[in-house]
PDB file of C-alpha atoms in Angstrom:
ATOM      1  CA  MET K 228      -0.086   0.188  -0.030  1.00 38.00           C
ATOM      2  CA  ARG K 229       1.200   3.194  -1.055  1.00 45.00           C
ATOM      3  CA  ALA K 230       2.117   6.046   1.725  1.00 41.00           C
ATOM      4  CA  ASP K 231      -0.730   8.329   0.425  1.00 41.00           C
ATOM      5  CA  GLU K 232      -3.379   5.684   0.510  1.00 40.00           C
ATOM      6  CA  ARG K 233      -2.239   5.046   4.020  1.00 38.00           C
ATOM      7  CA  ASP K 234      -2.813   8.484   4.935  1.00 37.00           C
ATOM      8  CA  ALA K 235      -6.284   8.375   3.369  1.00 38.00           C
ATOM      9  CA  GLU K 236      -7.470   5.609   5.637  1.00 37.00           C
ATOM     10  CA  LYS K 237      -6.201   7.499   8.696  1.00 36.00           C
ATOM     11  CA  PRO K 238      -9.308   9.030  10.999  1.00 41.00           C
ATOM     12  CA  CYS K 239      -9.368  12.989  10.663  1.00 57.00           C
ATOM     13  CA  ALA K 240      -8.833  14.636  13.813  1.00 76.00           C
ATOM     14  CA  VAL K 241     -12.075  14.945  15.940  1.00 87.00           C
ATOM     15  CA  PHE K 242     -13.043  17.507  18.198  1.00 92.00           C
ATOM     16  CA  HIS K 243     -15.200  17.093  21.283  1.00 95.00           C
ATOM     17  CA  ASP K 244     -18.152  19.533  22.051  1.00 96.00           C
ATOM     18  CA  ALA K 245     -18.262  20.038  26.028  1.00 96.00           C
ATOM     19  CA  HIS K 246     -21.508  22.269  25.841  1.00 97.00           C
ATOM     20  CA  CYS K 247     -24.554  21.966  22.954  1.00 97.00           C
ATOM     21  CA  HIS K 248     -28.121  21.595  23.113  1.00 98.00           C
ATOM     22  CA  LEU K 249     -28.281  18.532  21.317  1.00 98.00           C
ATOM     23  CA  ASN K 250     -31.874  18.076  22.016  1.00 97.00           C
ATOM     24  CA  PHE K 251     -33.021  21.386  20.363  1.00 97.00           C
ATOM     25  CA  ILE K 252     -31.527  20.413  16.791  1.00 97.00           C
ATOM     26  CA  ALA K 253     -33.787  19.394  14.785  1.00 97.00           C
ATOM     27  CA  ASN K 254     -32.251  16.441  12.947  1.00 97.00           C
ATOM     28  CA  ALA K 255     -30.147  15.685  16.245  1.00 98.00           C
ATOM     29  CA  GLU K 256     -30.331  11.669  15.609  1.00 98.00           C
ATOM     30  CA  GLN K 257     -28.595  12.154  12.357  1.00 98.00           C
ATOM     31  CA  VAL K 258     -25.889  14.559  14.196  1.00 98.00           C
ATOM     32  CA  ALA K 259     -25.375  11.893  17.009  1.00 98.00           C
ATOM     33  CA  GLU K 260     -24.816   9.090  14.756  1.00 98.00           C
ATOM     34  CA  GLN K 261     -22.203  10.777  12.730  1.00 97.00           C
ATOM     35  CA  ALA K 262     -20.651  11.881  16.142  1.00 97.00           C
ATOM     36  CA  GLN K 263     -20.832   8.259  17.360  1.00 96.00           C
ATOM     37  CA  LYS K 264     -18.982   6.751  14.145  1.00 97.00           C
ATOM     38  CA  ALA K 265     -16.276   9.528  14.458  1.00 95.00           C
ATOM     39  CA  GLU K 266     -16.127   8.742  18.407  1.00 94.00           C
ATOM     40  CA  ALA K 267     -16.723  12.745  18.915  1.00 95.00           C
ATOM     41  CA  ALA K 268     -17.825  13.254  22.472  1.00 95.00           C
ATOM     42  CA  ILE K 269     -20.939  15.696  22.902  1.00 97.00           C
ATOM     43  CA  PHE K 270     -22.235  16.998  26.082  1.00 97.00           C
ATOM     44  CA  CYS K 271     -25.865  17.167  25.549  1.00 98.00           C
ATOM     45  CA  ASN K 272     -27.081  19.862  28.160  1.00 98.00           C
ATOM     46  CA  CYS K 273     -30.737  20.012  29.303  1.00 98.00           C
ATOM     47  CA  VAL K 274     -32.387  23.233  30.423  1.00 97.00           C
ATOM     48  CA  THR K 275     -34.938  21.382  32.858  1.00 97.00           C
ATOM     49  CA  PRO K 276     -35.390  17.878  33.988  1.00 97.00           C
ATOM     50  CA  GLU K 277     -38.500  17.426  32.004  1.00 97.00           C
ATOM     51  CA  GLU K 278     -36.319  17.790  28.569  1.00 97.00           C
ATOM     52  CA  TYR K 279     -33.694  15.398  30.423  1.00 98.00           C
ATOM     53  CA  GLN K 280     -36.180  12.528  30.424  1.00 98.00           C
ATOM     54  CA  VAL K 281     -36.722  13.167  26.768  1.00 97.00           C
ATOM     55  CA  ALA K 282     -33.304  13.621  25.598  1.00 98.00           C
ATOM     56  CA  ARG K 283     -32.022  10.773  27.764  1.00 97.00           C
ATOM     57  CA  GLU K 284     -34.152   8.075  25.913  1.00 97.00           C
ATOM     58  CA  ARG K 285     -33.514  10.086  22.555  1.00 97.00           C
ATOM     59  CA  PHE K 286     -29.681   9.472  22.483  1.00 98.00           C
ATOM     60  CA  ALA K 287     -29.492   6.224  24.475  1.00 97.00           C
ATOM     61  CA  PRO K 288     -28.498   4.701  21.263  1.00 97.00           C
ATOM     62  CA  TYR K 289     -25.358   6.871  20.841  1.00 98.00           C
ATOM     63  CA  PRO K 290     -22.834   6.268  23.747  1.00 96.00           C
ATOM     64  CA  THR K 291     -20.526   9.106  22.911  1.00 96.00           C
ATOM     65  CA  VAL K 292     -23.637  11.504  23.360  1.00 97.00           C
ATOM     66  CA  ARG K 293     -23.877  12.184  27.278  1.00 97.00           C
ATOM     67  CA  VAL K 294     -26.686  13.816  28.259  1.00 98.00           C
ATOM     68  CA  GLY K 295     -26.772  16.042  31.362  1.00 98.00           C
ATOM     69  CA  VAL K 296     -29.842  16.758  33.623  1.00 98.00           C
ATOM     70  CA  GLY K 297     -30.437  20.259  33.891  1.00 98.00           C
ATOM     71  CA  LEU K 298     -32.031  23.251  35.641  1.00 98.00           C
ATOM     72  CA  HIS K 299     -31.155  26.333  33.776  1.00 98.00           C
ATOM     73  CA  PRO K 300     -31.422  29.605  35.937  1.00 98.00           C
ATOM     74  CA  TRP K 301     -33.757  30.783  32.935  1.00 97.00           C
ATOM     75  CA  TRP K 302     -36.047  28.256  33.710  1.00 96.00           C
ATOM     76  CA  VAL K 303     -36.141  28.973  37.528  1.00 96.00           C
ATOM     77  CA  ASP K 304     -38.836  31.001  38.889  1.00 86.00           C
ATOM     78  CA  ASP K 305     -41.406  31.052  42.142  1.00 78.00           C
ATOM     79  CA  GLN K 306     -42.985  27.809  41.022  1.00 79.00           C
ATOM     80  CA  VAL K 307     -39.583  26.166  40.891  1.00 87.00           C
ATOM     81  CA  GLU K 308     -40.376  23.536  44.021  1.00 90.00           C
ATOM     82  CA  ASP K 309     -41.700  20.762  41.644  1.00 90.00           C
ATOM     83  CA  ARG K 310     -38.943  21.210  39.192  1.00 93.00           C
ATOM     84  CA  ILE K 311     -36.086  21.097  41.573  1.00 95.00           C
ATOM     85  CA  ASP K 312     -37.755  18.121  43.233  1.00 95.00           C
ATOM     86  CA  LEU K 313     -38.066  16.297  40.070  1.00 96.00           C
ATOM     87  CA  PHE K 314     -34.513  17.586  39.094  1.00 97.00           C
ATOM     88  CA  GLU K 315     -32.989  15.719  42.624  1.00 96.00           C
ATOM     89  CA  ARG K 316     -34.643  12.488  41.864  1.00 97.00           C
ATOM     90  CA  LEU K 317     -33.322  12.097  38.142  1.00 97.00           C
ATOM     91  CA  ALA K 318     -29.983  13.521  39.132  1.00 96.00           C
ATOM     92  CA  ALA K 319     -29.233  11.101  42.056  1.00 93.00           C
ATOM     93  CA  ASP K 320     -28.126   8.714  39.696  1.00 93.00           C
ATOM     94  CA  ALA K 321     -27.073  10.746  36.662  1.00 96.00           C
ATOM     95  CA  PRO K 322     -23.313  11.080  36.093  1.00 97.00           C
ATOM     96  CA  TYR K 323     -23.888  14.149  34.209  1.00 98.00           C
ATOM     97  CA  VAL K 324     -25.452  17.721  35.140  1.00 98.00           C
ATOM     98  CA  GLY K 325     -26.108  20.465  32.969  1.00 96.00           C
ATOM     99  CA  GLU K 326     -26.960  23.031  32.401  1.00 98.00           C
ATOM    100  CA  VAL K 327     -27.075  24.507  35.786  1.00 98.00           C
ATOM    101  CA  GLY K 328     -25.991  27.611  37.665  1.00 98.00           C
ATOM    102  CA  LEU K 329     -26.913  31.140  38.368  1.00 98.00           C
ATOM    103  CA  ASP K 330     -27.689  34.405  36.007  1.00 98.00           C
ATOM    104  CA  PHE K 331     -27.900  37.799  37.811  1.00 98.00           C
ATOM    105  CA  SER K 332     -28.064  39.874  34.584  1.00 98.00           C
ATOM    106  CA  PRO K 333     -30.547  42.523  34.698  1.00 97.00           C
ATOM    107  CA  LYS K 334     -33.178  40.434  32.491  1.00 96.00           C
ATOM    108  CA  HIS K 335     -33.059  37.567  35.284  1.00 97.00           C
ATOM    109  CA  ARG K 336     -32.017  39.427  38.359  1.00 96.00           C
ATOM    110  CA  GLU K 337     -35.744  39.533  39.780  1.00 96.00           C
ATOM    111  CA  THR K 338     -35.525  35.500  40.541  1.00 96.00           C
ATOM    112  CA  ALA K 339     -31.879  35.496  42.250  1.00 97.00           C
ATOM    113  CA  ALA K 340     -33.257  34.048  45.262  1.00 96.00           C
ATOM    114  CA  GLU K 341     -35.104  31.369  43.815  1.00 96.00           C
ATOM    115  CA  GLN K 342     -31.944  30.712  41.649  1.00 97.00           C
ATOM    116  CA  ARG K 343     -29.743  30.493  44.481  1.00 97.00           C
ATOM    117  CA  CYS K 344     -31.697  28.367  46.355  1.00 96.00           C
ATOM    118  CA  ALA K 345     -32.241  25.826  43.121  1.00 97.00           C
ATOM    119  CA  PHE K 346     -28.212  25.965  42.704  1.00 98.00           C
ATOM    120  CA  GLU K 347     -27.443  25.329  46.347  1.00 98.00           C
ATOM    121  CA  ARG K 348     -29.600  22.303  46.372  1.00 97.00           C
ATOM    122  CA  ILE K 349     -27.919  21.133  43.218  1.00 98.00           C
ATOM    123  CA  ALA K 350     -24.762  21.515  44.416  1.00 98.00           C
ATOM    124  CA  ARG K 351     -25.456  19.719  47.659  1.00 97.00           C
ATOM    125  CA  LEU K 352     -26.728  16.795  45.788  1.00 97.00           C
ATOM    126  CA  CYS K 353     -23.961  16.567  43.480  1.00 97.00           C
ATOM    127  CA  ALA K 354     -21.410  16.931  46.505  1.00 97.00           C
ATOM    128  CA  ARG K 355     -23.182  13.846  48.440  1.00 96.00           C
ATOM    129  CA  SER K 356     -22.935  11.690  45.250  1.00 94.00           C
ATOM    130  CA  GLY K 357     -19.423  12.635  44.096  1.00 96.00           C
ATOM    131  CA  GLY K 358     -17.953  11.898  40.599  1.00 96.00           C
ATOM    132  CA  LYS K 359     -20.550  13.930  38.645  1.00 97.00           C
ATOM    133  CA  THR K 360     -19.485  16.312  35.690  1.00 97.00           C
ATOM    134  CA  LEU K 361     -21.255  19.430  35.846  1.00 98.00           C
ATOM    135  CA  SER K 362     -21.605  22.281  33.001  1.00 98.00           C
ATOM    136  CA  ILE K 363     -22.189  25.611  34.713  1.00 98.00           C
ATOM    137  CA  HIS K 364     -23.875  28.810  33.572  1.00 98.00           C
ATOM    138  CA  ALA K 365     -22.588  31.877  35.471  1.00 98.00           C
ATOM    139  CA  VAL K 366     -23.486  35.337  34.311  1.00 98.00           C
ATOM    140  CA  LYS K 367     -22.803  38.469  36.590  1.00 98.00           C
ATOM    141  CA  SER K 368     -22.591  35.475  39.118  1.00 98.00           C
ATOM    142  CA  ALA K 369     -19.320  33.708  39.254  1.00 98.00           C
ATOM    143  CA  ASP K 370     -18.264  34.699  42.559  1.00 98.00           C
ATOM    144  CA  ALA K 371     -21.600  33.386  43.841  1.00 98.00           C
ATOM    145  CA  VAL K 372     -21.326  30.034  41.921  1.00 98.00           C
ATOM    146  CA  LEU K 373     -17.840  29.415  43.509  1.00 98.00           C
ATOM    147  CA  ASP K 374     -18.726  30.365  47.101  1.00 98.00           C
ATOM    148  CA  ILE K 375     -21.823  27.619  46.660  1.00 98.00           C
ATOM    149  CA  LEU K 376     -19.418  24.969  44.754  1.00 98.00           C
ATOM    150  CA  CYS K 377     -17.161  25.493  48.001  1.00 98.00           C
ATOM    151  CA  ALA K 378     -19.445  25.509  50.594  1.00 98.00           C
ATOM    152  CA  CYS K 379     -21.252  22.446  49.537  1.00 97.00           C
ATOM    153  CA  LYS K 380     -17.905  20.782  48.667  1.00 97.00           C
ATOM    154  CA  ALA K 381     -19.000  20.107  44.846  1.00 98.00           C
ATOM    155  CA  VAL K 382     -15.714  21.564  43.639  1.00 97.00           C
ATOM    156  CA  GLU K 383     -14.126  18.953  45.641  1.00 96.00           C
ATOM    157  CA  SER K 384     -15.828  16.012  44.766  1.00 96.00           C
ATOM    158  CA  CYS K 385     -17.093  16.699  41.039  1.00 97.00           C
ATOM    159  CA  SER K 386     -15.743  18.021  37.742  1.00 97.00           C
ATOM    160  CA  CYS K 387     -16.978  21.534  37.496  1.00 98.00           C
ATOM    161  CA  ILE K 388     -16.807  23.024  34.020  1.00 97.00           C
ATOM    162  CA  PHE K 389     -17.608  26.958  33.502  1.00 98.00           C
ATOM    163  CA  HIS K 390     -19.380  27.465  30.072  1.00 97.00           C
ATOM    164  CA  TRP K 391     -18.532  30.554  28.510  1.00 95.00           C
ATOM    165  CA  PHE K 392     -16.553  32.096  31.537  1.00 97.00           C
ATOM    166  CA  SER K 393     -17.465  35.894  31.735  1.00 95.00           C
ATOM    167  CA  GLY K 394     -16.656  36.481  35.123  1.00 97.00           C
ATOM    168  CA  SER K 395     -14.203  38.781  36.733  1.00 97.00           C
ATOM    169  CA  SER K 396     -10.149  38.138  36.262  1.00 97.00           C
ATOM    170  CA  ASP K 397     -10.326  37.500  40.416  1.00 98.00           C
ATOM    171  CA  ASP K 398     -12.927  35.026  39.818  1.00 98.00           C
ATOM    172  CA  LEU K 399     -11.106  32.928  37.223  1.00 98.00           C
ATOM    173  CA  ASN K 400      -8.004  32.801  38.928  1.00 98.00           C
ATOM    174  CA  ARG K 401      -9.992  31.567  41.834  1.00 98.00           C
ATOM    175  CA  ALA K 402     -11.724  28.864  39.493  1.00 98.00           C
ATOM    176  CA  ILE K 403      -8.493  27.894  38.092  1.00 98.00           C
ATOM    177  CA  GLY K 404      -6.968  27.463  41.580  1.00 98.00           C
ATOM    178  CA  LEU K 405      -9.638  25.487  42.551  1.00 98.00           C
ATOM    179  CA  GLY K 406      -9.295  23.107  39.325  1.00 97.00           C
ATOM    180  CA  CYS K 407     -12.200  23.807  37.514  1.00 97.00           C
ATOM    181  CA  ARG K 408     -12.344  23.688  33.580  1.00 97.00           C
ATOM    182  CA  PHE K 409     -13.756  26.066  30.980  1.00 97.00           C
ATOM    183  CA  SER K 410     -15.463  25.271  27.832  1.00 97.00           C
ATOM    184  CA  ILE K 411     -14.734  28.075  25.568  1.00 96.00           C
ATOM    185  CA  GLY K 412     -16.776  28.676  22.405  1.00 95.00           C
ATOM    186  CA  PRO K 413     -16.625  31.401  19.360  1.00 93.00           C
ATOM    187  CA  ARG K 414     -18.820  33.854  21.046  1.00 92.00           C
ATOM    188  CA  MET K 415     -16.214  34.177  24.101  1.00 95.00           C
ATOM    189  CA  LEU K 416     -13.720  34.904  21.722  1.00 95.00           C
ATOM    190  CA  GLU K 417     -15.282  37.781  20.210  1.00 94.00           C
ATOM    191  CA  THR K 418     -14.748  39.991  23.324  1.00 95.00           C
ATOM    192  CA  LYS K 419     -11.497  41.097  24.491  1.00 96.00           C
ATOM    193  CA  ARG K 420     -11.936  39.842  27.858  1.00 96.00           C
ATOM    194  CA  GLY K 421     -12.788  36.343  26.285  1.00 96.00           C
ATOM    195  CA  ARG K 422      -9.661  36.414  24.352  1.00 96.00           C
ATOM    196  CA  ALA K 423      -7.497  37.567  27.401  1.00 97.00           C
ATOM    197  CA  TYR K 424      -9.027  34.744  29.541  1.00 97.00           C
ATOM    198  CA  ALA K 425      -7.991  32.193  26.617  1.00 96.00           C
ATOM    199  CA  GLN K 426      -4.593  33.434  27.040  1.00 96.00           C
ATOM    200  CA  ALA K 427      -4.952  32.940  30.732  1.00 97.00           C
ATOM    201  CA  ILE K 428      -6.469  29.670  31.219  1.00 96.00           C
ATOM    202  CA  PRO K 429      -4.124  26.773  31.146  1.00 94.00           C
ATOM    203  CA  ARG K 430      -4.407  24.565  28.232  1.00 91.00           C
ATOM    204  CA  ARG K 431      -5.128  21.395  30.513  1.00 92.00           C
ATOM    205  CA  LEU K 432      -8.236  23.202  31.682  1.00 95.00           C
ATOM    206  CA  MET K 433      -9.558  24.140  28.305  1.00 95.00           C
ATOM    207  CA  LEU K 434     -12.413  22.552  26.316  1.00 95.00           C
ATOM    208  CA  LEU K 435     -14.042  23.665  23.430  1.00 96.00           C
ATOM    209  CA  GLU K 436     -18.074  24.106  22.962  1.00 96.00           C
ATOM    210  CA  THR K 437     -20.331  25.088  20.336  1.00 97.00           C
ATOM    211  CA  ASP K 438     -23.411  26.113  22.359  1.00 97.00           C
ATOM    212  CA  TRP K 439     -25.514  24.966  19.307  1.00 96.00           C
ATOM    213  CA  PRO K 440     -28.113  25.548  18.047  1.00 95.00           C
ATOM    214  CA  ALA K 441     -28.689  29.451  17.852  1.00 86.00           C
ATOM    215  CA  LYS K 442     -32.761  28.371  18.191  1.00 86.00           C
ATOM    216  CA  GLU K 443     -34.686  25.500  19.091  1.00 88.00           C
ATOM    217  CA  GLY K 444     -35.512  23.458  16.046  1.00 86.00           C
ATOM    218  CA  ASP K 445     -32.779  24.461  13.732  1.00 94.00           C
ATOM    219  CA  GLU K 446     -30.898  22.018  11.808  1.00 95.00           C
ATOM    220  CA  CYS K 447     -27.372  21.345  11.298  1.00 95.00           C
ATOM    221  CA  THR K 448     -24.552  18.712  10.167  1.00 96.00           C
ATOM    222  CA  PHE K 449     -21.957  16.832  12.240  1.00 97.00           C
ATOM    223  CA  ASP K 450     -19.528  18.626   9.938  1.00 96.00           C
ATOM    224  CA  GLN K 451     -20.589  22.341  10.612  1.00 96.00           C
ATOM    225  CA  LEU K 452     -20.348  21.207  14.429  1.00 96.00           C
ATOM    226  CA  GLN K 453     -16.962  20.217  13.766  1.00 95.00           C
ATOM    227  CA  GLU K 454     -15.980  22.950  11.967  1.00 95.00           C
ATOM    228  CA  GLU K 455     -17.097  25.438  14.648  1.00 95.00           C
ATOM    229  CA  LEU K 456     -15.078  23.727  16.790  1.00 95.00           C
ATOM    230  CA  VAL K 457     -12.285  23.797  14.576  1.00 92.00           C
ATOM    231  CA  ARG K 458     -12.331  27.587  14.073  1.00 93.00           C
ATOM    232  CA  THR K 459     -12.666  28.095  18.100  1.00 94.00           C
ATOM    233  CA  ALA K 460      -9.268  25.920  18.457  1.00 93.00           C
ATOM    234  CA  ALA K 461      -7.623  28.346  15.814  1.00 92.00           C
ATOM    235  CA  GLY K 462      -8.886  31.485  17.446  1.00 94.00           C
ATOM    236  CA  ILE K 463      -7.713  30.188  21.068  1.00 94.00           C
ATOM    237  CA  ALA K 464      -4.143  29.565  18.987  1.00 92.00           C
ATOM    238  CA  GLU K 465      -4.313  32.925  17.960  1.00 93.00           C
ATOM    239  CA  ALA K 466      -4.999  34.478  21.290  1.00 94.00           C
ATOM    240  CA  ARG K 467      -2.414  32.473  22.805  1.00 93.00           C
ATOM    241  CA  ARG K 468       0.015  32.818  19.812  1.00 91.00           C
ATOM    242  CA  GLU K 469       0.732  29.223  19.860  1.00 87.00           C
ATOM    243  CA  PRO K 470       0.780  26.843  16.618  1.00 79.00           C
ATOM    244  CA  LYS K 471      -2.619  25.787  15.328  1.00 71.00           C
ATOM    245  CA  MET K 472      -4.021  23.127  17.992  1.00 59.00           C
ATOM    246  CA  VAL K 473      -5.401  19.856  16.775  1.00 55.00           C
ATOM    247  CA  PRO K 474      -5.882  16.658  18.436  1.00 50.00           C
ATOM    248  CA  PRO K 475      -4.231  14.481  19.815  1.00 41.00           C
ATOM    249  CA  GLY K 476      -2.729  16.702  22.638  1.00 42.00           C
ATOM    250  CA  GLY K 477      -4.995  19.362  22.013  1.00 50.00           C
ATOM    251  CA  PHE K 478      -8.518  19.416  23.651  1.00 65.00           C
ATOM    252  CA  GLU K 479      -9.457  16.426  25.725  1.00 71.00           C
ATOM    253  CA  SER K 480     -13.013  14.984  25.958  1.00 78.00           C
ATOM    254  CA  PRO K 481     -15.048  16.385  28.874  1.00 81.00           C
ATOM    255  CA  PHE K 482     -15.777  13.073  30.174  1.00 81.00           C
ATOM    256  CA  PRO K 483     -13.805  10.687  32.288  1.00 76.00           C
ATOM    257  CA  ALA K 484     -11.802   8.150  30.398  1.00 58.00           C
TER     258      ALA K 484
END
């Protein structure tokens, strides 16, 4: 066999997606099947425990897709008690949790107390169970999220991933010191702060994300998802003034081996 034929048989580099909303993609099964064939890991984040119940069954045939039981802060309100009870029942035996966290931006600040209560319960449950992988939303709230993760000891017993980190530099350094990881997508790199953080975060703590789709019901292909991750990897390399980073040795899977 000629050398060029051997090279043609080698699998292309595959990038893993540490944060997306696969269940919101209209042709999600097609994307999941292609990801399975490529051995590409996808962390499918859910915004409610009810969505998790559907997504868990939907993607059961595709082991490289890991579905997180979630309670996104945008879906927390003063009637959240039943939803958090359901979350706790489902999350007790679930190894993956996401999307969870706090959002204290002006649009969502009025539910800050309810969000905090819900996230504290989530963090305590994760700490008790241990060994979970969390994808965390923290908008205008990174310090509060870190306080809760530390107080409940979830940061010690679980793998905590900050999705699209936008906190202060002090918050970033604190999270790095605690061993948290960070999933980085193209929108993070569009800002001066995001590019500075891409320089500051140790490479071993970096993951890639798409946060796709832009809106529920959109379609995409697995190749498009990969292209988005490749662009993000290139953007990180440019920010860090490093050679283009491609696997192996570039970005790890968000999941335990």
